[in-house]
Amino acid sequence: MSTIPSYSERLRAMIFKIDFQDKVKEIKPDLESISKASHQLQDSKSFKAVLQLILSMGNHLNVGNNRIGNAAGFRISFLGKLRSTRTSDNQSTLLHYLIKTVQKKFPNLECFPDQIASVTAATRVSNQTLNTEIEELQKGITEIKQELEVVSSSEVVQGDQFVEIMSVSSHYQM
């Protein structure tokens, strides 16, 4: 073993290669969940219409306010305020008013939760954990590529098949 150049780096690279597909299989459901939810949000005409209704309601409430009275959009974080924005009599919220408006005037929009059903599952995915796992995979691939460059540029030892075995080309795909 002492005659094998970069023995510990090669060993780490081989262990990474063995574990790679398992790690991809582990995070793939989370990635698919987020992807499915994203597509549902983009494709749901009813959801877009509800967002447009929220924007219209906000513009109506802020009429006369030059800064925010005729907004072209709103931050997604504003949706959380629908529940806490109360009516002047403190009996209801903007969310309640939105629901009543949809039920009375736009009943065709009531189906939007069904059109974005995957969003609930996607919210359970830890973005921080998923990003960390992806970064670790990318770092491992980068390290293997660097080790392959070192081995390829150094003196070839007869029978050394490290470069062929560790080829990164199509093996490392998510």
Tab-separated table of C-alpha atoms in Angstrom:
chain	number	residue	atom	x	y	z
A	1	MET	CA	0.000	0.000	0.000
A	2	SER	CA	2.850	2.349	0.672
A	3	THR	CA	3.844	2.093	-2.998
A	4	ILE	CA	0.456	3.342	-4.183
A	5	PRO	CA	0.666	7.082	-4.862
A	6	SER	CA	-1.929	9.225	-3.027
A	7	TYR	CA	-3.263	6.137	-1.277
A	8	SER	CA	-5.550	7.905	1.229
A	9	GLU	CA	-6.999	10.260	-1.424
A	10	ARG	CA	-7.702	7.325	-3.720
A	11	LEU	CA	-9.340	5.398	-0.905
A	12	ARG	CA	-11.599	8.358	-0.039
A	13	ALA	CA	-12.515	8.714	-3.716
A	14	MET	CA	-13.440	5.027	-3.981
A	15	ILE	CA	-15.551	5.188	-0.825
A	16	PHE	CA	-17.303	8.277	-2.209
A	17	LYS	CA	-18.007	6.457	-5.478
A	18	ILE	CA	-19.475	3.479	-3.635
A	19	ASP	CA	-21.707	5.697	-1.465
A	20	PHE	CA	-22.700	8.159	-4.212
A	21	GLN	CA	-25.746	6.371	-5.647
A	22	ASP	CA	-27.122	5.666	-2.161
A	23	LYS	CA	-26.801	9.332	-1.242
A	24	VAL	CA	-28.530	10.354	-4.475
A	25	LYS	CA	-31.344	7.857	-3.805
A	26	GLU	CA	-31.673	9.352	-0.322
A	27	ILE	CA	-32.199	12.948	-1.496
A	28	LYS	CA	-34.014	12.212	-4.760
A	29	PRO	CA	-37.519	11.994	-3.195
A	30	ASP	CA	-37.053	15.440	-1.623
A	31	LEU	CA	-35.863	16.903	-4.917
A	32	GLU	CA	-38.792	15.320	-6.756
A	33	SER	CA	-41.229	16.627	-4.143
A	34	ILE	CA	-39.948	20.185	-4.529
A	35	SER	CA	-39.927	19.885	-8.311
A	36	LYS	CA	-43.496	18.555	-8.421
A	37	ALA	CA	-44.733	21.316	-6.102
A	38	SER	CA	-42.961	23.956	-8.173
A	39	HIS	CA	-44.576	22.713	-11.360
A	40	GLN	CA	-47.995	22.602	-9.733
A	41	LEU	CA	-47.617	26.184	-8.521
A	42	GLN	CA	-46.514	27.334	-11.967
A	43	ASP	CA	-49.267	25.466	-13.801
A	44	SER	CA	-52.258	26.211	-11.548
A	45	LYS	CA	-54.406	28.861	-13.204
A	46	SER	CA	-56.671	28.974	-10.149
A	47	PHE	CA	-53.753	29.653	-7.814
A	48	LYS	CA	-52.552	32.474	-10.070
A	49	ALA	CA	-56.078	33.906	-10.067
A	50	VAL	CA	-56.217	33.792	-6.255
A	51	LEU	CA	-52.876	35.607	-6.095
A	52	GLN	CA	-54.244	38.209	-8.508
A	53	LEU	CA	-57.328	38.583	-6.290
A	54	ILE	CA	-55.097	39.096	-3.236
A	55	LEU	CA	-53.142	41.760	-5.130
A	56	SER	CA	-56.375	43.495	-6.145
A	57	MET	CA	-57.661	43.409	-2.570
A	58	GLY	CA	-54.385	44.870	-1.305
A	59	ASN	CA	-54.478	47.625	-3.904
A	60	HIS	CA	-58.091	48.409	-2.981
A	61	LEU	CA	-57.219	48.611	0.726
A	62	ASN	CA	-54.253	50.874	-0.021
A	63	VAL	CA	-55.954	53.184	-2.499
A	64	GLY	CA	-54.707	56.716	-2.005
A	65	ASN	CA	-51.321	55.559	-0.768
A	66	ASN	CA	-48.933	56.637	-3.530
A	67	ARG	CA	-46.197	54.248	-2.419
A	68	ILE	CA	-48.192	50.983	-2.252
A	69	GLY	CA	-51.665	51.814	-3.520
A	70	ASN	CA	-51.220	50.576	-7.065
A	71	ALA	CA	-48.781	47.722	-6.641
A	72	ALA	CA	-47.845	45.463	-9.554
A	73	GLY	CA	-47.068	42.611	-7.163
A	74	PHE	CA	-46.312	41.641	-3.592
A	75	ARG	CA	-43.762	39.620	-1.674
A	76	ILE	CA	-44.711	36.025	-1.057
A	77	SER	CA	-44.113	36.622	2.669
A	78	PHE	CA	-47.205	38.850	2.629
A	79	LEU	CA	-49.416	35.743	2.337
A	80	GLY	CA	-48.720	34.986	5.986
A	81	LYS	CA	-50.168	38.375	6.915
A	82	LEU	CA	-53.570	37.465	5.471
A	83	ARG	CA	-54.295	35.585	8.682
A	84	SER	CA	-53.161	38.381	10.990
A	85	THR	CA	-54.577	41.424	9.134
A	86	ARG	CA	-57.846	42.076	10.975
A	87	THR	CA	-60.938	43.966	9.924
A	88	SER	CA	-61.749	47.296	11.564
A	89	ASP	CA	-64.308	45.609	13.847
A	90	ASN	CA	-61.701	42.972	14.795
A	91	GLN	CA	-64.214	40.210	14.026
A	92	SER	CA	-62.513	38.759	10.961
A	93	THR	CA	-59.252	38.652	9.031
A	94	LEU	CA	-58.263	39.398	5.479
A	95	LEU	CA	-57.996	35.644	4.965
A	96	HIS	CA	-61.628	35.176	6.038
A	97	TYR	CA	-62.674	37.952	3.694
A	98	LEU	CA	-60.682	36.376	0.843
A	99	ILE	CA	-62.335	33.003	1.433
A	100	LYS	CA	-65.828	34.540	1.512
A	101	THR	CA	-65.086	36.505	-1.660
A	102	VAL	CA	-63.874	33.401	-3.483
A	103	GLN	CA	-66.909	31.398	-2.325
A	104	LYS	CA	-69.412	34.076	-3.361
A	105	LYS	CA	-67.900	35.602	-6.483
A	106	PHE	CA	-65.310	33.118	-7.787
A	107	PRO	CA	-66.452	29.589	-6.818
A	108	ASN	CA	-64.437	28.165	-9.715
A	109	LEU	CA	-61.271	29.114	-7.790
A	110	GLU	CA	-62.127	26.983	-4.765
A	111	CYS	CA	-60.390	24.019	-6.413
A	112	PHE	CA	-56.933	25.626	-6.293
A	113	PRO	CA	-55.790	23.693	-3.164
A	114	ASP	CA	-56.337	20.450	-5.098
A	115	GLN	CA	-54.220	21.784	-7.959
A	116	ILE	CA	-51.259	22.437	-5.641
A	117	ALA	CA	-51.572	19.390	-3.374
A	118	SER	CA	-47.850	18.564	-3.556
A	119	VAL	CA	-46.904	21.837	-1.894
A	120	THR	CA	-47.711	20.460	1.559
A	121	ALA	CA	-45.241	17.593	1.157
A	122	ALA	CA	-42.605	19.945	-0.272
A	123	THR	CA	-42.838	22.229	2.760
A	124	ARG	CA	-41.669	19.340	4.934
A	125	VAL	CA	-38.341	19.199	3.081
A	126	SER	CA	-35.523	20.889	4.947
A	127	ASN	CA	-33.981	23.273	2.451
A	128	GLN	CA	-30.872	23.667	4.592
A	129	THR	CA	-30.316	19.905	4.910
A	130	LEU	CA	-30.955	19.307	1.214
A	131	ASN	CA	-28.552	22.080	0.194
A	132	THR	CA	-25.897	20.704	2.542
A	133	GLU	CA	-26.237	17.196	1.097
A	134	ILE	CA	-26.038	18.485	-2.483
A	135	GLU	CA	-22.999	20.608	-1.647
A	136	GLU	CA	-21.299	17.560	-0.108
A	137	LEU	CA	-21.943	15.544	-3.269
A	138	GLN	CA	-20.621	18.360	-5.460
A	139	LYS	CA	-17.555	18.708	-3.236
A	140	GLY	CA	-16.894	14.958	-3.486
A	141	ILE	CA	-17.156	15.044	-7.280
A	142	THR	CA	-14.786	18.003	-7.418
A	143	GLU	CA	-12.277	16.184	-5.208
A	144	ILE	CA	-12.427	13.092	-7.427
A	145	LYS	CA	-11.872	15.212	-10.536
A	146	GLN	CA	-8.869	16.883	-8.898
A	147	GLU	CA	-7.402	13.543	-7.863
A	148	LEU	CA	-7.924	12.207	-11.385
A	149	GLU	CA	-6.032	15.215	-12.761
A	150	VAL	CA	-3.164	14.601	-10.328
A	151	VAL	CA	-2.992	10.901	-11.171
A	152	SER	CA	-3.312	11.547	-14.921
A	153	SER	CA	-0.476	14.082	-14.885
A	154	SER	CA	1.875	12.017	-12.731
A	155	GLU	CA	4.103	9.129	-13.702
A	156	VAL	CA	1.983	6.156	-14.716
A	157	VAL	CA	2.445	3.078	-12.571
A	158	GLN	CA	2.008	-0.129	-14.506
A	159	GLY	CA	-1.366	-1.707	-13.768
A	160	ASP	CA	-2.793	1.456	-12.193
A	161	GLN	CA	-6.460	1.543	-13.234
A	162	PHE	CA	-7.570	4.302	-10.894
A	163	VAL	CA	-8.394	6.763	-13.688
A	164	GLU	CA	-10.479	4.214	-15.600
A	165	ILE	CA	-12.296	2.997	-12.485
A	166	MET	CA	-13.015	6.471	-11.140
A	167	SER	CA	-14.134	8.031	-14.410
A	168	VAL	CA	-16.616	10.764	-13.473
A	169	SER	CA	-18.302	11.108	-16.865
A	170	SER	CA	-21.694	9.426	-16.518
A	171	HIS	CA	-21.508	7.656	-13.170
A	172	TYR	CA	-22.205	10.760	-11.100
A	173	GLN	CA	-25.626	11.952	-12.117
A	174	MET	CA	-28.504	13.005	-9.930
